[in-house]
Amino acid sequence: KALVLAVEHRFYGKSVVPHAEGDAPLSRALLEFLTVEQNLADTVSILRLAQQKYGAGAGFSFGGSYSGATCAWFRLSYPDDVAGCISLSGVVNAILNYTQFDDQVRDALGVPGFSPGCAEKAEKAMRAFDRLFAQGNDTKRAIKASFNASNLIGTPTGDPDFMYAVADGFAMMDQYGSKQDLCDHLQLLPSDATDAQRVENAGGVIAHHYGFDFVSGCFYDAQCIKAKTKGEGFGVGDRQWRWQKCTQVAYLQAAPTTLPIRSRLLTLDALLHQCEVMFGAGTTPNTAELNTKFGGSHPNGSNVFFINYSDDPWLRASVTESLPGLPACMTTCNGCGHCGAGVPPGVGDKCDSEADELVEKWLKMHTS
């Protein structure tokens, strides 16, 4: 038997600073208190309270994605309180210029025998966007309007905002185990497709998979993020996560130099400029400090089990090979995505069995 605790991250959901109606709990000044370290301190305080109240034993941490990273950092920061961590797709290496994201997407779309030419078609779609945008403002406005993203017309970062959404539209289909849908849609294009046909095809697959409002969403609109200081009562916070990216963890997905599956407008400078537009001049991710503290790709500690998945664009920010005290396991298949999305039944059994054994082993070690 175990006591299960689910701790809401500070500044997300209802865990915001007490405030009067009409105040701005997500103001720039208050977001200074939204850090990885503060979240870990919150979590250990809640764990200790629960142990005291319920007589619970040693803690054990579980998490996926960013929470897979905080799971690991929690164990590394409070080893006397936490026996271990099972980290799924844990992005422990805070990479400023994360061009490896696209490299992994391209590799996943180009798996031999999967969908011939899919990676090349995805890359050609992005070059089509770049060429059409180069024609001038009238063409840009028409394309944005066709994606229901008129909110990104004429804004200071409207072009990179739009291209970020389009790139995510493709990448997240691979990320969450749906690359087959993306490739099937791209295969509808003729071999001699025009740029306009490629852009229309991209809009179709994005609208079909996510809905017609995807590209116009606040997360991809720097002006919306800048203004969104009053918060939300539920769900993942757009402004909060962009703040964490812009100040600590980064993972800024600039276009790699070779065959990027995103617009070449998405340079590191453009992405850093988005941060300054949203949060003010001088806002930049301090990845070096975070990686020095926790170890980056070689975490400073033990008893963390890293499980990753072969198609996941985030795996190159994780630990994919076992290190001393830090075992790792890879689940491999066509469609094996982030945190196990798209993994068929039985395919992940090996890693899951290892996790079960390590939970038992590390709990016994902690209490002996």
mmCIF file of C-alpha atoms in Angstrom:
data_model
loop_
_atom_site.group_PDB
_atom_site.id
_atom_site.type_symbol
_atom_site.label_atom_id
_atom_site.label_comp_id
_atom_site.label_asym_id
_atom_site.label_seq_id
_atom_site.Cartn_x
_atom_site.Cartn_y
_atom_site.Cartn_z
ATOM 1 C CA LYS A 1 0.000 0.000 0.000
ATOM 2 C CA ALA A 2 1.130 3.547 -0.657
ATOM 3 C CA LEU A 3 -0.068 7.073 -0.070
ATOM 4 C CA VAL A 4 -0.263 8.918 -3.416
ATOM 5 C CA LEU A 5 0.397 12.662 -3.441
ATOM 6 C CA ALA A 6 -0.209 14.826 -6.519
ATOM 7 C CA VAL A 7 1.327 18.252 -5.985
ATOM 8 C CA GLU A 8 0.197 21.149 -8.158
ATOM 9 C CA HIS A 9 3.142 23.241 -9.372
ATOM 10 C CA ARG A 10 3.210 26.773 -7.986
ATOM 11 C CA PHE A 11 1.665 29.395 -10.291
ATOM 12 C CA TYR A 12 -0.303 26.760 -12.227
ATOM 13 C CA GLY A 13 -3.999 26.034 -11.837
ATOM 14 C CA LYS A 14 -5.233 27.419 -8.531
ATOM 15 C CA SER A 15 -1.772 27.494 -6.907
ATOM 16 C CA VAL A 16 -1.222 31.209 -7.400
ATOM 17 C CA VAL A 17 -0.400 34.053 -5.032
ATOM 18 C CA PRO A 18 -3.468 35.123 -3.017
ATOM 19 C CA HIS A 19 -4.867 38.199 -4.723
ATOM 20 C CA ALA A 20 -7.873 40.454 -4.896
ATOM 21 C CA GLU A 21 -10.258 40.265 -7.835
ATOM 22 C CA GLY A 22 -8.787 42.173 -10.755
ATOM 23 C CA ASP A 23 -5.175 41.868 -9.560
ATOM 24 C CA ALA A 24 -2.474 40.220 -11.671
ATOM 25 C CA PRO A 25 -1.085 37.085 -9.962
ATOM 26 C CA LEU A 26 1.036 36.356 -13.047
ATOM 27 C CA SER A 27 2.713 39.755 -13.207
ATOM 28 C CA ARG A 28 6.391 39.879 -14.153
ATOM 29 C CA ALA A 29 7.328 40.785 -10.559
ATOM 30 C CA LEU A 30 5.514 37.784 -9.069
ATOM 31 C CA LEU A 31 6.752 35.351 -11.706
ATOM 32 C CA GLU A 32 10.242 35.876 -10.274
ATOM 33 C CA PHE A 33 9.074 33.336 -7.676
ATOM 34 C CA LEU A 34 8.225 30.738 -10.316
ATOM 35 C CA THR A 35 11.415 28.667 -10.443
ATOM 36 C CA VAL A 36 12.398 25.010 -10.490
ATOM 37 C CA GLU A 37 13.983 25.339 -7.061
ATOM 38 C CA GLN A 38 10.875 26.895 -5.499
ATOM 39 C CA ASN A 39 8.725 24.104 -6.899
ATOM 40 C CA LEU A 40 11.022 21.456 -5.407
ATOM 41 C CA ALA A 41 10.950 23.210 -2.020
ATOM 42 C CA ASP A 42 7.142 23.309 -2.143
ATOM 43 C CA THR A 43 6.993 19.609 -2.941
ATOM 44 C CA VAL A 44 9.305 18.474 -0.165
ATOM 45 C CA SER A 45 7.338 20.580 2.340
ATOM 46 C CA ILE A 46 4.116 18.851 1.299
ATOM 47 C CA LEU A 47 5.799 15.442 1.435
ATOM 48 C CA ARG A 48 7.052 16.061 4.968
ATOM 49 C CA LEU A 49 3.636 17.272 6.105
ATOM 50 C CA ALA A 50 2.019 14.142 4.675
ATOM 51 C CA GLN A 51 4.589 11.911 6.330
ATOM 52 C CA GLN A 52 3.919 13.586 9.658
ATOM 53 C CA LYS A 53 0.137 13.536 9.331
ATOM 54 C CA TYR A 54 -0.296 10.010 7.956
ATOM 55 C CA GLY A 55 2.786 8.276 9.290
ATOM 56 C CA ALA A 56 3.918 7.572 5.728
ATOM 57 C CA GLY A 57 7.342 6.173 4.973
ATOM 58 C CA ALA A 58 9.963 7.205 2.451
ATOM 59 C CA GLY A 59 8.897 9.214 -0.560
ATOM 60 C CA PHE A 60 9.264 8.010 -4.144
ATOM 61 C CA SER A 61 8.836 10.337 -7.097
ATOM 62 C CA PHE A 62 7.285 9.770 -10.522
ATOM 63 C CA GLY A 63 6.940 12.153 -13.450
ATOM 64 C CA GLY A 64 6.997 12.631 -17.198
ATOM 65 C CA SER A 65 8.365 15.346 -19.510
ATOM 66 C CA TYR A 66 9.163 18.504 -17.482
ATOM 67 C CA SER A 67 7.762 16.674 -14.467
ATOM 68 C CA GLY A 68 10.128 13.833 -15.354
ATOM 69 C CA ALA A 69 12.938 16.345 -14.978
ATOM 70 C CA THR A 70 11.577 17.730 -11.696
ATOM 71 C CA CYS A 71 11.154 14.148 -10.495
ATOM 72 C CA ALA A 72 14.890 13.611 -11.020
ATOM 73 C CA TRP A 73 15.855 16.995 -9.597
ATOM 74 C CA PHE A 74 13.660 16.290 -6.555
ATOM 75 C CA ARG A 75 15.582 13.111 -5.796
ATOM 76 C CA LEU A 76 18.926 14.867 -6.384
ATOM 77 C CA SER A 77 17.974 17.815 -4.165
ATOM 78 C CA TYR A 78 16.377 15.880 -1.294
ATOM 79 C CA PRO A 79 17.911 12.375 -1.208
ATOM 80 C CA ASP A 80 17.090 11.949 2.496
ATOM 81 C CA ASP A 81 13.375 12.428 1.759
ATOM 82 C CA VAL A 82 13.052 10.695 -1.611
ATOM 83 C CA ALA A 83 14.222 7.129 -2.198
ATOM 84 C CA GLY A 84 14.221 7.385 -5.968
ATOM 85 C CA CYS A 85 12.569 8.593 -9.136
ATOM 86 C CA ILE A 86 11.024 6.995 -12.233
ATOM 87 C CA SER A 87 11.459 9.614 -14.940
ATOM 88 C CA LEU A 88 9.578 9.225 -18.229
ATOM 89 C CA SER A 89 10.938 11.411 -21.031
ATOM 90 C CA GLY A 90 12.629 13.497 -18.346
ATOM 91 C CA VAL A 91 14.211 16.569 -19.952
ATOM 92 C CA VAL A 92 16.976 17.068 -17.389
ATOM 93 C CA ASN A 93 19.372 18.770 -19.795
ATOM 94 C CA ALA A 94 18.272 22.392 -20.174
ATOM 95 C CA ILE A 95 19.436 23.182 -23.714
ATOM 96 C CA LEU A 96 19.349 26.788 -24.872
ATOM 97 C CA ASN A 97 19.429 26.170 -28.640
ATOM 98 C CA TYR A 98 17.606 22.851 -28.927
ATOM 99 C CA THR A 99 18.077 22.156 -32.624
ATOM 100 C CA GLN A 100 18.253 18.445 -31.785
ATOM 101 C CA PHE A 101 14.462 18.519 -31.504
ATOM 102 C CA ASP A 102 14.051 18.730 -35.287
ATOM 103 C CA ASP A 103 16.874 16.262 -35.850
ATOM 104 C CA GLN A 104 14.929 13.678 -33.864
ATOM 105 C CA VAL A 105 11.641 14.434 -35.643
ATOM 106 C CA ARG A 106 13.351 13.995 -38.997
ATOM 107 C CA ASP A 107 14.889 10.688 -37.897
ATOM 108 C CA ALA A 108 11.515 9.447 -36.636
ATOM 109 C CA LEU A 109 9.741 10.355 -39.881
ATOM 110 C CA GLY A 110 12.551 8.797 -41.891
ATOM 111 C CA VAL A 111 12.721 5.368 -40.240
ATOM 112 C CA PRO A 112 13.547 2.900 -43.045
ATOM 113 C CA GLY A 113 10.445 1.174 -44.358
ATOM 114 C CA PHE A 114 8.028 3.436 -42.474
ATOM 115 C CA SER A 115 6.668 6.018 -44.923
ATOM 116 C CA PRO A 116 9.074 6.664 -47.791
ATOM 117 C CA GLY A 117 9.739 10.336 -48.391
ATOM 118 C CA CYS A 118 7.775 11.579 -45.371
ATOM 119 C CA ALA A 119 10.661 13.479 -43.769
ATOM 120 C CA GLU A 120 11.513 15.107 -47.092
ATOM 121 C CA LYS A 121 7.886 16.139 -47.682
ATOM 122 C CA ALA A 122 7.698 17.675 -44.195
ATOM 123 C CA GLU A 123 10.891 19.621 -44.822
ATOM 124 C CA LYS A 124 9.646 20.787 -48.246
ATOM 125 C CA ALA A 125 6.443 22.054 -46.649
ATOM 126 C CA MET A 126 8.446 24.302 -44.341
ATOM 127 C CA ARG A 127 10.546 25.638 -47.232
ATOM 128 C CA ALA A 128 7.298 26.427 -49.032
ATOM 129 C CA PHE A 129 6.187 28.585 -46.085
ATOM 130 C CA ASP A 130 9.537 30.398 -46.137
ATOM 131 C CA ARG A 131 9.409 31.113 -49.868
ATOM 132 C CA LEU A 132 5.833 32.375 -49.757
ATOM 133 C CA PHE A 133 6.514 34.571 -46.711
ATOM 134 C CA ALA A 134 9.435 36.089 -48.613
ATOM 135 C CA GLN A 135 6.961 37.401 -51.201
ATOM 136 C CA GLY A 136 5.804 40.108 -48.799
ATOM 137 C CA ASN A 137 3.114 41.211 -46.392
ATOM 138 C CA ASP A 138 0.109 40.557 -48.610
ATOM 139 C CA THR A 139 1.027 36.878 -48.948
ATOM 140 C CA LYS A 140 1.800 36.606 -45.240
ATOM 141 C CA ARG A 141 -1.591 38.057 -44.329
ATOM 142 C CA ALA A 142 -3.399 35.684 -46.661
ATOM 143 C CA ILE A 143 -1.619 32.623 -45.275
ATOM 144 C CA LYS A 144 -2.167 33.602 -41.644
ATOM 145 C CA ALA A 145 -5.840 34.269 -42.322
ATOM 146 C CA SER A 146 -6.191 30.848 -43.975
ATOM 147 C CA PHE A 147 -4.893 29.298 -40.742
ATOM 148 C CA ASN A 148 -7.393 31.363 -38.699
ATOM 149 C CA ALA A 149 -4.435 33.284 -37.242
ATOM 150 C CA SER A 150 -5.338 36.865 -38.087
ATOM 151 C CA ASN A 151 -4.265 37.747 -34.545
ATOM 152 C CA LEU A 152 -0.672 37.285 -35.741
ATOM 153 C CA ILE A 153 -0.953 39.810 -38.573
ATOM 154 C CA GLY A 154 1.108 42.958 -38.012
ATOM 155 C CA THR A 155 2.388 42.117 -34.528
ATOM 156 C CA PRO A 156 6.101 42.536 -33.631
ATOM 157 C CA THR A 157 6.706 38.774 -33.510
ATOM 158 C CA GLY A 158 3.798 37.630 -35.654
ATOM 159 C CA ASP A 159 5.931 35.826 -38.223
ATOM 160 C CA PRO A 160 8.002 33.673 -35.826
ATOM 161 C CA ASP A 161 4.912 33.158 -33.643
ATOM 162 C CA PHE A 162 3.056 31.752 -36.638
ATOM 163 C CA MET A 163 5.962 29.584 -37.730
ATOM 164 C CA TYR A 164 6.377 28.227 -34.182
ATOM 165 C CA ALA A 165 2.762 27.056 -34.218
ATOM 166 C CA VAL A 166 3.083 25.456 -37.658
ATOM 167 C CA ALA A 167 6.290 23.655 -36.648
ATOM 168 C CA ASP A 168 4.669 22.376 -33.458
ATOM 169 C CA GLY A 169 1.676 21.233 -35.487
ATOM 170 C CA PHE A 170 3.900 18.817 -37.393
ATOM 171 C CA ALA A 171 6.294 17.920 -34.570
ATOM 172 C CA MET A 172 3.676 17.111 -31.957
ATOM 173 C CA MET A 173 2.101 14.526 -34.232
ATOM 174 C CA ASP A 174 5.388 12.644 -34.040
ATOM 175 C CA GLN A 175 5.801 13.545 -30.379
ATOM 176 C CA TYR A 176 2.494 12.012 -29.349
ATOM 177 C CA GLY A 177 2.531 8.868 -31.457
ATOM 178 C CA SER A 178 0.592 10.086 -34.507
ATOM 179 C CA LYS A 179 3.340 10.399 -37.112
ATOM 180 C CA GLN A 180 1.451 7.977 -39.360
ATOM 181 C CA ASP A 181 -1.395 10.497 -39.658
ATOM 182 C CA LEU A 182 1.048 13.249 -40.600
ATOM 183 C CA CYS A 183 2.798 11.147 -43.207
ATOM 184 C CA ASP A 184 -0.457 9.850 -44.695
ATOM 185 C CA HIS A 185 -1.625 13.422 -45.181
ATOM 186 C CA LEU A 186 1.671 14.528 -46.735
ATOM 187 C CA GLN A 187 1.512 11.578 -49.136
ATOM 188 C CA LEU A 188 -1.619 13.124 -50.682
ATOM 189 C CA LEU A 189 0.571 15.762 -52.328
ATOM 190 C CA PRO A 190 1.671 15.239 -55.934
ATOM 191 C CA SER A 191 5.405 14.901 -56.499
ATOM 192 C CA ASP A 192 5.462 18.272 -58.279
ATOM 193 C CA ALA A 193 3.341 20.111 -55.682
ATOM 194 C CA THR A 194 3.487 23.894 -55.722
ATOM 195 C CA ASP A 195 4.360 25.925 -52.640
ATOM 196 C CA ALA A 196 0.717 26.955 -52.333
ATOM 197 C CA GLN A 197 -0.389 23.305 -52.417
ATOM 198 C CA ARG A 198 2.132 22.369 -49.722
ATOM 199 C CA VAL A 199 0.979 25.180 -47.441
ATOM 200 C CA GLU A 200 -2.673 24.271 -47.994
ATOM 201 C CA ASN A 201 -1.886 20.622 -47.243
ATOM 202 C CA ALA A 202 -0.098 21.614 -44.013
ATOM 203 C CA GLY A 203 -3.079 23.696 -42.958
ATOM 204 C CA GLY A 204 -5.367 20.762 -43.612
ATOM 205 C CA VAL A 205 -3.428 18.295 -41.499
ATOM 206 C CA ILE A 206 -3.085 20.763 -38.611
ATOM 207 C CA ALA A 207 -6.780 21.688 -38.653
ATOM 208 C CA HIS A 208 -7.817 18.044 -38.907
ATOM 209 C CA HIS A 209 -5.614 16.918 -36.033
ATOM 210 C CA TYR A 210 -5.924 19.844 -33.593
ATOM 211 C CA GLY A 211 -8.876 21.924 -34.771
ATOM 212 C CA PHE A 212 -9.128 25.139 -36.756
ATOM 213 C CA ASP A 213 -8.093 27.381 -33.818
ATOM 214 C CA PHE A 214 -4.732 25.726 -33.089
ATOM 215 C CA VAL A 215 -2.425 28.281 -34.720
ATOM 216 C CA SER A 216 -4.325 31.225 -33.214
ATOM 217 C CA GLY A 217 -3.929 29.900 -29.669
ATOM 218 C CA CYS A 218 -2.476 32.176 -26.989
ATOM 219 C CA PHE A 219 0.561 29.959 -26.422
ATOM 220 C CA TYR A 220 1.824 30.886 -29.901
ATOM 221 C CA ASP A 221 1.005 34.598 -29.634
ATOM 222 C CA ALA A 222 3.661 36.638 -27.819
ATOM 223 C CA GLN A 223 1.296 39.618 -27.467
ATOM 224 C CA CYS A 224 -1.332 37.418 -25.819
ATOM 225 C CA ILE A 225 1.253 35.931 -23.440
ATOM 226 C CA LYS A 226 2.479 39.437 -22.571
ATOM 227 C CA ALA A 227 -1.031 40.527 -21.609
ATOM 228 C CA LYS A 228 -2.115 37.350 -19.841
ATOM 229 C CA THR A 229 -1.216 38.381 -16.286
ATOM 230 C CA LYS A 230 -4.445 37.439 -14.502
ATOM 231 C CA GLY A 231 -4.047 33.708 -14.874
ATOM 232 C CA GLU A 232 -6.316 30.757 -15.444
ATOM 233 C CA GLY A 233 -8.269 28.539 -13.101
ATOM 234 C CA PHE A 234 -7.362 25.264 -14.767
ATOM 235 C CA GLY A 235 -5.059 23.510 -17.204
ATOM 236 C CA VAL A 236 -1.513 24.136 -18.284
ATOM 237 C CA GLY A 237 -0.595 27.821 -18.047
ATOM 238 C CA ASP A 238 0.579 29.382 -21.304
ATOM 239 C CA ARG A 239 2.261 32.385 -19.695
ATOM 240 C CA GLN A 240 3.746 30.339 -16.866
ATOM 241 C CA TRP A 241 5.407 27.784 -19.129
ATOM 242 C CA ARG A 242 6.714 30.408 -21.528
ATOM 243 C CA TRP A 243 8.186 32.181 -18.469
ATOM 244 C CA GLN A 244 9.957 29.021 -17.342
ATOM 245 C CA LYS A 245 11.308 28.483 -20.855
ATOM 246 C CA CYS A 246 12.476 32.089 -21.086
ATOM 247 C CA THR A 247 14.218 32.184 -17.713
ATOM 248 C CA GLN A 248 15.509 28.703 -16.856
ATOM 249 C CA VAL A 249 14.855 25.598 -18.941
ATOM 250 C CA ALA A 250 14.785 27.123 -22.476
ATOM 251 C CA TYR A 251 14.537 24.153 -24.903
ATOM 252 C CA LEU A 252 14.218 26.887 -27.559
ATOM 253 C CA GLN A 253 13.641 25.089 -30.844
ATOM 254 C CA ALA A 254 15.551 27.012 -33.463
ATOM 255 C CA ALA A 255 15.821 25.635 -36.976
ATOM 256 C CA PRO A 256 18.893 23.406 -37.411
ATOM 257 C CA THR A 257 21.193 24.229 -40.310
ATOM 258 C CA THR A 258 20.501 20.942 -42.117
ATOM 259 C CA LEU A 259 17.005 20.062 -43.407
ATOM 260 C CA PRO A 260 14.978 21.723 -40.625
ATOM 261 C CA ILE A 261 11.350 20.697 -40.238
ATOM 262 C CA ARG A 262 10.449 24.247 -39.277
ATOM 263 C CA SER A 263 10.811 27.690 -40.795
ATOM 264 C CA ARG A 264 14.262 29.210 -41.068
ATOM 265 C CA LEU A 265 12.683 32.324 -39.548
ATOM 266 C CA LEU A 266 12.898 30.465 -36.229
ATOM 267 C CA THR A 267 16.436 31.493 -35.354
ATOM 268 C CA LEU A 268 17.719 31.555 -31.797
ATOM 269 C CA ASP A 269 17.727 35.366 -31.926
ATOM 270 C CA ALA A 270 14.062 35.388 -32.981
ATOM 271 C CA LEU A 271 13.100 33.064 -30.134
ATOM 272 C CA LEU A 272 15.041 35.106 -27.578
ATOM 273 C CA HIS A 273 13.326 38.240 -28.902
ATOM 274 C CA GLN A 274 9.972 36.575 -28.199
ATOM 275 C CA CYS A 275 11.081 36.244 -24.559
ATOM 276 C CA GLU A 276 11.858 39.948 -24.323
ATOM 277 C CA VAL A 277 8.545 40.895 -25.942
ATOM 278 C CA MET A 278 6.618 38.709 -23.498
ATOM 279 C CA PHE A 279 8.540 39.481 -20.304
ATOM 280 C CA GLY A 280 10.712 42.535 -20.815
ATOM 281 C CA ALA A 281 14.190 43.500 -21.919
ATOM 282 C CA GLY A 282 16.994 41.277 -20.665
ATOM 283 C CA THR A 283 14.802 38.195 -20.155
ATOM 284 C CA THR A 284 16.946 35.244 -21.209
ATOM 285 C CA PRO A 285 17.216 31.603 -20.079
ATOM 286 C CA ASN A 286 20.000 30.849 -17.605
ATOM 287 C CA THR A 287 20.464 27.228 -18.614
ATOM 288 C CA ALA A 288 24.094 27.182 -17.496
ATOM 289 C CA GLU A 289 23.157 27.828 -13.866
ATOM 290 C CA LEU A 290 20.459 25.146 -13.878
ATOM 291 C CA ASN A 291 22.717 22.550 -15.507
ATOM 292 C CA THR A 292 25.580 23.361 -13.161
ATOM 293 C CA LYS A 293 23.275 22.835 -10.184
ATOM 294 C CA PHE A 294 21.717 19.546 -11.335
ATOM 295 C CA GLY A 295 24.257 18.150 -13.805
ATOM 296 C CA GLY A 296 22.446 18.511 -17.133
ATOM 297 C CA SER A 297 22.974 15.412 -19.276
ATOM 298 C CA HIS A 298 24.966 13.801 -16.412
ATOM 299 C CA PRO A 299 22.807 14.391 -13.313
ATOM 300 C CA ASN A 300 24.530 14.847 -9.971
ATOM 301 C CA GLY A 301 23.085 11.960 -7.997
ATOM 302 C CA SER A 302 21.700 8.447 -8.014
ATOM 303 C CA ASN A 303 18.529 6.359 -7.928
ATOM 304 C CA VAL A 304 16.852 7.891 -10.969
ATOM 305 C CA PHE A 305 15.572 5.552 -13.691
ATOM 306 C CA PHE A 306 15.187 7.230 -17.081
ATOM 307 C CA ILE A 307 12.673 5.724 -19.520
ATOM 308 C CA ASN A 308 12.649 7.151 -23.030
ATOM 309 C CA TYR A 309 10.874 6.422 -26.308
ATOM 310 C CA SER A 310 12.464 6.096 -29.724
ATOM 311 C CA ASP A 311 10.403 8.656 -31.700
ATOM 312 C CA ASP A 312 10.253 11.307 -28.988
ATOM 313 C CA PRO A 313 11.733 14.685 -30.041
ATOM 314 C CA TRP A 314 12.599 15.358 -26.397
ATOM 315 C CA LEU A 315 14.764 12.301 -25.797
ATOM 316 C CA ARG A 316 17.951 14.187 -26.728
ATOM 317 C CA ALA A 317 17.424 16.413 -23.684
ATOM 318 C CA SER A 318 17.163 13.358 -21.435
ATOM 319 C CA VAL A 319 19.491 10.557 -20.295
ATOM 320 C CA THR A 320 19.334 7.762 -22.865
ATOM 321 C CA GLU A 321 22.327 5.662 -21.774
ATOM 322 C CA SER A 322 22.828 4.273 -18.266
ATOM 323 C CA LEU A 323 25.212 6.191 -16.021
ATOM 324 C CA PRO A 324 26.592 5.137 -12.609
ATOM 325 C CA GLY A 325 23.585 5.018 -10.266
ATOM 326 C CA LEU A 326 21.330 6.302 -13.042
ATOM 327 C CA PRO A 327 19.987 3.411 -15.145
ATOM 328 C CA ALA A 328 18.201 4.104 -18.432
ATOM 329 C CA CYS A 329 15.886 2.125 -20.699
ATOM 330 C CA MET A 330 14.656 2.847 -24.243
ATOM 331 C CA THR A 331 11.293 1.660 -25.566
ATOM 332 C CA THR A 332 11.596 1.350 -29.342
ATOM 333 C CA CYS A 333 8.880 1.166 -31.993
ATOM 334 C CA ASN A 334 7.345 3.123 -34.843
ATOM 335 C CA GLY A 335 5.162 5.618 -33.035
ATOM 336 C CA CYS A 336 6.762 5.358 -29.575
ATOM 337 C CA GLY A 337 6.270 8.944 -28.468
ATOM 338 C CA HIS A 338 6.633 11.277 -25.527
ATOM 339 C CA CYS A 339 5.990 9.690 -22.125
ATOM 340 C CA GLY A 340 4.799 6.524 -23.859
ATOM 341 C CA ALA A 341 2.192 8.070 -26.162
ATOM 342 C CA GLY A 342 1.576 5.751 -29.090
ATOM 343 C CA VAL A 343 3.279 2.736 -27.510
ATOM 344 C CA PRO A 344 1.361 -0.455 -28.388
ATOM 345 C CA PRO A 345 0.388 -2.848 -25.559
ATOM 346 C CA GLY A 346 3.300 -4.973 -24.419
ATOM 347 C CA VAL A 347 6.037 -3.012 -26.191
ATOM 348 C CA GLY A 348 7.046 -1.115 -23.058
ATOM 349 C CA ASP A 349 6.928 -4.133 -20.726
ATOM 350 C CA LYS A 350 10.715 -4.482 -20.406
ATOM 351 C CA CYS A 351 11.228 -0.936 -19.146
ATOM 352 C CA ASP A 352 8.114 -1.105 -16.955
ATOM 353 C CA SER A 353 9.356 -4.314 -15.309
ATOM 354 C CA GLU A 354 12.745 -2.751 -14.618
ATOM 355 C CA ALA A 355 10.985 0.239 -13.055
ATOM 356 C CA ASP A 356 8.958 -2.011 -10.746
ATOM 357 C CA GLU A 357 12.121 -3.794 -9.597
ATOM 358 C CA LEU A 358 13.976 -0.542 -8.970
ATOM 359 C CA VAL A 359 11.128 0.969 -6.932
ATOM 360 C CA GLU A 360 11.213 -2.041 -4.615
ATOM 361 C CA LYS A 361 15.014 -2.100 -4.475
ATOM 362 C CA TRP A 362 15.501 1.599 -3.766
ATOM 363 C CA LEU A 363 12.748 1.747 -1.143
ATOM 364 C CA LYS A 364 14.375 -1.141 0.704
ATOM 365 C CA MET A 365 17.771 0.540 0.490
ATOM 366 C CA HIS A 366 16.317 3.790 1.818
ATOM 367 C CA THR A 367 14.688 2.210 4.845
ATOM 368 C CA SER A 368 17.503 -0.191 5.767
#
